[in-house]
């Protein structure tokens, strides 16, 4: 009697990295047919992955292939097509396997060898047909990690922290969509060899570096969606809750990761700073004044800068809430005033959100803000001074910036009195009775 299996779990294709190093993690990427995301995630986690390396090194395999080609050419009148390395004719050694083993640390035995991965799809109940892939190049020799700055930092972060201590990391990882461009190679990072800017090389190092910081909270800027979904999710998602916010129409954005054992997710927000300034009544006076300075207004309006906010609550101390805020301010070295405007929008939005959540959650809860990011600013800049002091330095300003700061000053005065008014209303006896 025949048994017919319908809609078995399947993986359409698996892809190995184009560049792999001994003693470093290697990640396979999966391609599915048009399945629902939940189905793909289930198959991805339940499937078994078997990792093999060739018994012979790559150079020996190629040499044997050349011998076969020469023999074939000598016995035929016409030159045949060059034979390809056939995985079925290569002797393989199994060196690792497991369920959900999409990431594998390549041991020293893999150096100069080819890698083959066989995936057996499963949804936890049924198995599908195996699919496999073979690397197109050899595993490179292990890196001398002792000469990397991250190794010195890793010496201080070998273990995760416990108790009241928190380890927080903020890191602009330089998106591949920027580092792989001609401008990056020829101008911005002309001092760096192109092979080291290649994101295929950098993604291996970044994965290794980020996971070994053992941070409780991590803020990433210029994080590409593909790197977040594939590499980081594969190596971090067991221990971390991971949230991503894309920046405008780009391939990159901000990411916040926090340790599940220490925090639980409550909510998240994605704030477009230019849109917020134009559409939030809180910034109406600022917007009206800025429209009088068309060049400044247009520059601010054209920026796709965002602020990502993730609201979490402490697992160990219920009632202790954190607003984790992450941003990447405009990079241009002469755009300090734009960064100041962006900082004002960030700070005022966070103040209002903290105030509203405090009222909503009640006095028994505490709400704090942790604001991180790449501010493209030094300590003396307008943006940093405002974030720390709510004041703007006016020394050494040219006449135009001085006038613009006067406009900001009047906006902040109006905003201050508006806040006092809202606090006086929220603290009035009548309001207290209503809340009871």
PDB file of C-alpha atoms in Angstrom, residues 1 10 71 78 81 83 86 88 109 120 206 209 215 239 255-256 277 283 307 346 352 369 389 400 408 425 427:
ATOM      1  CA  UNK A   1       0.000   0.000   0.000  1.00  0.00           C
ATOM      2  CA  UNK A  10      10.944  21.772   1.946  1.00  0.00           C
ATOM      3  CA  UNK A  71      43.899  12.684 -19.987  1.00  0.00           C
ATOM      4  CA  UNK A  78      38.222  17.864 -29.886  1.00  0.00           C
ATOM      5  CA  UNK A  81      34.365  21.084 -21.751  1.00  0.00           C
ATOM      6  CA  UNK A  83      35.241  18.990 -15.990  1.00  0.00           C
ATOM      7  CA  UNK A  86      31.596  16.834  -8.623  1.00  0.00           C
ATOM      8  CA  UNK A  88      29.624  13.001  -5.389  1.00  0.00           C
ATOM      9  CA  UNK A 109      40.706  20.715  10.020  1.00  0.00           C
ATOM     10  CA  UNK A 120      17.149  17.727   5.842  1.00  0.00           C
ATOM     11  CA  UNK A 206      31.209  41.494  12.729  1.00  0.00           C
ATOM     12  CA  UNK A 209      32.787  40.476  17.327  1.00  0.00           C
ATOM     13  CA  UNK A 215      26.136  42.687  26.043  1.00  0.00           C
ATOM     14  CA  UNK A 239      19.484  34.658  23.851  1.00  0.00           C
ATOM     15  CA  UNK A 255      18.806  47.653  15.472  1.00  0.00           C
ATOM     16  CA  UNK A 256      18.337  47.094  19.193  1.00  0.00           C
ATOM     17  CA  UNK A 277       9.002  67.877  13.250  1.00  0.00           C
ATOM     18  CA  UNK A 283       7.177  71.304  17.238  1.00  0.00           C
ATOM     19  CA  UNK A 307      14.933  57.282  15.980  1.00  0.00           C
ATOM     20  CA  UNK A 346      14.711  63.180  19.727  1.00  0.00           C
ATOM     21  CA  UNK A 352       6.938  63.387  26.206  1.00  0.00           C
ATOM     22  CA  UNK A 369      15.521  56.507  29.137  1.00  0.00           C
ATOM     23  CA  UNK A 389      22.323  70.125  29.369  1.00  0.00           C
ATOM     24  CA  UNK A 400      23.478  83.417  10.815  1.00  0.00           C
ATOM     25  CA  UNK A 408      15.384  77.873  18.864  1.00  0.00           C
ATOM     26  CA  UNK A 425      -2.895  70.270  35.318  1.00  0.00           C
ATOM     27  CA  UNK A 427      -0.916  67.403  39.532  1.00  0.00           C
TER      28      UNK A 427
END
